[in-house]
PDB file of C-alpha atoms in Angstrom:
ATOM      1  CA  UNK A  94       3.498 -11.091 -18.347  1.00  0.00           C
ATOM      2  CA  UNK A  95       5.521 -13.947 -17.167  1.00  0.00           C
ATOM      3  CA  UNK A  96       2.422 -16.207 -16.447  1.00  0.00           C
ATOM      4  CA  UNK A  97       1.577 -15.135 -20.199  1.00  0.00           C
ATOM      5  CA  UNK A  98       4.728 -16.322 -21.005  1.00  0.00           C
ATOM      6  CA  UNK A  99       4.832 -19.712 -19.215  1.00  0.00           C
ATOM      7  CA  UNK A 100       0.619 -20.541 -20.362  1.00  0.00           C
ATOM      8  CA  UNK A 101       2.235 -20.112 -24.188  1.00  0.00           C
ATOM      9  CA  UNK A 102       4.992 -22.208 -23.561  1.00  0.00           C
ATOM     10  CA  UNK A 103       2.548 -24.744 -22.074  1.00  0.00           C
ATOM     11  CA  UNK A 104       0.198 -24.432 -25.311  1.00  0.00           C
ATOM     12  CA  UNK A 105       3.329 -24.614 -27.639  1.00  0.00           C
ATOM     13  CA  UNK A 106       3.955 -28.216 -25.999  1.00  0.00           C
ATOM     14  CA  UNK A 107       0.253 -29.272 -26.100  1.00  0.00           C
ATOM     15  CA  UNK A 108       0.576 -28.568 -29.777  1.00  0.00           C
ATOM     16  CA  UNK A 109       3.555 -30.272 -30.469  1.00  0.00           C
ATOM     17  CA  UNK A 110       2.251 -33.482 -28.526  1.00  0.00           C
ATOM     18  CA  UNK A 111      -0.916 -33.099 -30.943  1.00  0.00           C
ATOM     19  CA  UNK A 112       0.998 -32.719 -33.882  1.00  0.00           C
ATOM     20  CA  UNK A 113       3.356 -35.221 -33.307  1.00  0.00           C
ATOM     21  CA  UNK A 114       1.269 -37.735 -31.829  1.00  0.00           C
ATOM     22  CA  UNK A 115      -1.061 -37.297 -35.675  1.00  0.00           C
ATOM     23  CA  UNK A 116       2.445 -37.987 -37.250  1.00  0.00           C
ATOM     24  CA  UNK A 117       2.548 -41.230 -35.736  1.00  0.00           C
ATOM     25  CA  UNK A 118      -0.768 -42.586 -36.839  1.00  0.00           C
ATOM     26  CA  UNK A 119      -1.054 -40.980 -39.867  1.00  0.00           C
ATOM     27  CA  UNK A 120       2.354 -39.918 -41.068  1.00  0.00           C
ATOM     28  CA  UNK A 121       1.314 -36.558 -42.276  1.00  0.00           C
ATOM     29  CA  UNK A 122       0.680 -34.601 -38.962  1.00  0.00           C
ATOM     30  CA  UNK A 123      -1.302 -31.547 -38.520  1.00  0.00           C
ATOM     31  CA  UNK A 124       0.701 -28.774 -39.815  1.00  0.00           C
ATOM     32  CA  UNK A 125      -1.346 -25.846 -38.474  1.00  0.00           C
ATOM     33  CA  UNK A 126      -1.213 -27.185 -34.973  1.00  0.00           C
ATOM     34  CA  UNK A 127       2.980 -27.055 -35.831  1.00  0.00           C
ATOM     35  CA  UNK A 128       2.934 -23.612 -37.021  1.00  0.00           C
ATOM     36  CA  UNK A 129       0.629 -22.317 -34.431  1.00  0.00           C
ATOM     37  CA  UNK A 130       2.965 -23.960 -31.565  1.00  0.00           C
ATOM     38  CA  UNK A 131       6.217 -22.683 -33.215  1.00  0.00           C
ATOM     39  CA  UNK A 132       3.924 -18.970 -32.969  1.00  0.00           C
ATOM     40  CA  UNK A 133       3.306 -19.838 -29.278  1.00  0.00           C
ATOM     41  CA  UNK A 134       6.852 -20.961 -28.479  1.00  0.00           C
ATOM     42  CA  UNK A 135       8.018 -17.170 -30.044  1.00  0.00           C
ATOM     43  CA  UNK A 136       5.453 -15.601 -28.327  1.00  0.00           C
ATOM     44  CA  UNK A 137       6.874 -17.050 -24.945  1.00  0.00           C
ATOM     45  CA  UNK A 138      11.033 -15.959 -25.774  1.00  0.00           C
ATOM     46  CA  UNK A 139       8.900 -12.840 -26.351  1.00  0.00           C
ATOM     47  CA  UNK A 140       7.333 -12.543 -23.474  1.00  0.00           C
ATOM     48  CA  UNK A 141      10.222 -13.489 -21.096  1.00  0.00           C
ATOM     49  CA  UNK A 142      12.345 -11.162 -22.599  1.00  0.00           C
ATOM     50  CA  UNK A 143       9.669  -8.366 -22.198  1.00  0.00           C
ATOM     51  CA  UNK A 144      10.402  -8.874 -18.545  1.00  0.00           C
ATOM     52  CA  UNK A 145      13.790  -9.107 -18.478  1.00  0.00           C
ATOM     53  CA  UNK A 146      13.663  -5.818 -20.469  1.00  0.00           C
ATOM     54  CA  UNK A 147      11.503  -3.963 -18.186  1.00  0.00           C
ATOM     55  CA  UNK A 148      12.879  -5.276 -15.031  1.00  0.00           C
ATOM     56  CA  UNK A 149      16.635  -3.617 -16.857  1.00  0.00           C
ATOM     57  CA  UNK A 150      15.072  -0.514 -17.321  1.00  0.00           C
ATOM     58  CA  UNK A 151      13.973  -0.434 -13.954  1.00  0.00           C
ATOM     59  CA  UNK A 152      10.252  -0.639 -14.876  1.00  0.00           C
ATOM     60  CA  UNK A 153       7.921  -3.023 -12.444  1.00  0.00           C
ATOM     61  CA  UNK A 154      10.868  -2.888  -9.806  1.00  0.00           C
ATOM     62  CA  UNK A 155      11.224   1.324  -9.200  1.00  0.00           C
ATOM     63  CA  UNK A 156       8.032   2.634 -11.339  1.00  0.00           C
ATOM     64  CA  UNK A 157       4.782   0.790 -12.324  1.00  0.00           C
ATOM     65  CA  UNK A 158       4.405  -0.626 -15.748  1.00  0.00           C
ATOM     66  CA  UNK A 159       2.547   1.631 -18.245  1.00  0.00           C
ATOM     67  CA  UNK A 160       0.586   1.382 -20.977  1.00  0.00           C
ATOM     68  CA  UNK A 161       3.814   3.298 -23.308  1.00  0.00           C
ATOM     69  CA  UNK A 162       6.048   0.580 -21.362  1.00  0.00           C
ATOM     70  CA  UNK A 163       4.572  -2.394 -23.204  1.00  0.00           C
ATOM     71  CA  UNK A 164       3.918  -0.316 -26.358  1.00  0.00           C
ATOM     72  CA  UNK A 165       7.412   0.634 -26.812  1.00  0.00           C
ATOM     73  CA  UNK A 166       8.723  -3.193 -26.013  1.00  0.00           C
ATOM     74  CA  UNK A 167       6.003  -3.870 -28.814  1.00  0.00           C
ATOM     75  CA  UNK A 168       7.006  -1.908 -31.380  1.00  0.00           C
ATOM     76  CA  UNK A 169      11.003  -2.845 -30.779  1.00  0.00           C
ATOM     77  CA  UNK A 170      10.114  -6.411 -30.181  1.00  0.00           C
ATOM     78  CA  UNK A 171       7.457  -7.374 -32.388  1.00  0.00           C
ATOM     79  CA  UNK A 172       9.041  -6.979 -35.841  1.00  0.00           C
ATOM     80  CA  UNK A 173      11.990  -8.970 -34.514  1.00  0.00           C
ATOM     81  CA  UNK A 174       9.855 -11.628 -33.237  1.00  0.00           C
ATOM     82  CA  UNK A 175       7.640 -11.818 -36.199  1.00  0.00           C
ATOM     83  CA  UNK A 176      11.308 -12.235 -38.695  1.00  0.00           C
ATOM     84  CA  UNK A 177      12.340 -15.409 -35.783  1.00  0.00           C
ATOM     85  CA  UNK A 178       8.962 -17.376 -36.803  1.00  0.00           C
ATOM     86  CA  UNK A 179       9.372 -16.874 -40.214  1.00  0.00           C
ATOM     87  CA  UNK A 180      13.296 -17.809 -40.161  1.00  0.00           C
ATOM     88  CA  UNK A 181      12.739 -20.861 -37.792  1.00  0.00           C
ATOM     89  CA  UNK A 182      10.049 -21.808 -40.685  1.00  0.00           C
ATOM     90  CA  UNK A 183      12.115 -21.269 -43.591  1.00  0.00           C
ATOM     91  CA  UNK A 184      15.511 -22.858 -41.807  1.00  0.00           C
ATOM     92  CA  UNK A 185      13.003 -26.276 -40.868  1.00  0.00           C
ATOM     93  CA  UNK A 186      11.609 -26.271 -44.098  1.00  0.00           C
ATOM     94  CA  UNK A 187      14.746 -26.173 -46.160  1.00  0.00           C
ATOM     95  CA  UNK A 188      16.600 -28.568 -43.869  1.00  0.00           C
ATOM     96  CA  UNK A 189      13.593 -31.059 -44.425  1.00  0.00           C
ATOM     97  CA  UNK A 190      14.578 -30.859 -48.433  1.00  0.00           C
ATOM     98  CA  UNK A 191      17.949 -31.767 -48.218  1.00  0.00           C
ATOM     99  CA  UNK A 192      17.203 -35.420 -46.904  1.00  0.00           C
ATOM    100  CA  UNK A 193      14.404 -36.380 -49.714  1.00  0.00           C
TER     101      UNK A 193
END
């Protein structure tokens, strides 16, 4: 899980520097490669706190991780993780309107 977590921080960067690097040239960017990054970059908080979760409840340390471990951190997780992205989204794009 945490080299998961550290490959989709990685790809979140790449992304960025793609994005970012199109803004300069063209002035527009790729806005696909932004949302998919700002995805990636969740998915990695997610993923690190996953572990810090399991390693709390004593799972991967005392017991073996289970199929119902990462299924319950799933279903508790995901739904916040899913409202961050869309948040983060809304708060960028609504702080970008203020300034034209």
């Amino acid at each position: 899980i945490l080299t998961a977590g550290i490959v989709c921080a990685a790809g979140s960067q790449v992304l960025f520097f793609i994005h970012y690097r199109c803004m300069t040239l063209d002035g527009i960017g790729m806005y696909s490669f932004y949302v998919l990054s700002k995805l990636l970059q969740v998915a990695a908080k997610f993923l690190l706190m996953s572990v810090l979760l399991l390693v709390a409840q004593g799972r991967c340390v005392s017991h073996p991780l289970e199929h119902q471990d990462a299924r319950q951190l799933l279903m508790v997780l995901g739904p916040f993780c899913l409202l961050v992205v869309v948040l983060e989204l809304w708060g960028e794009l609504s702080t970008s309107r203020t300034y034209t």
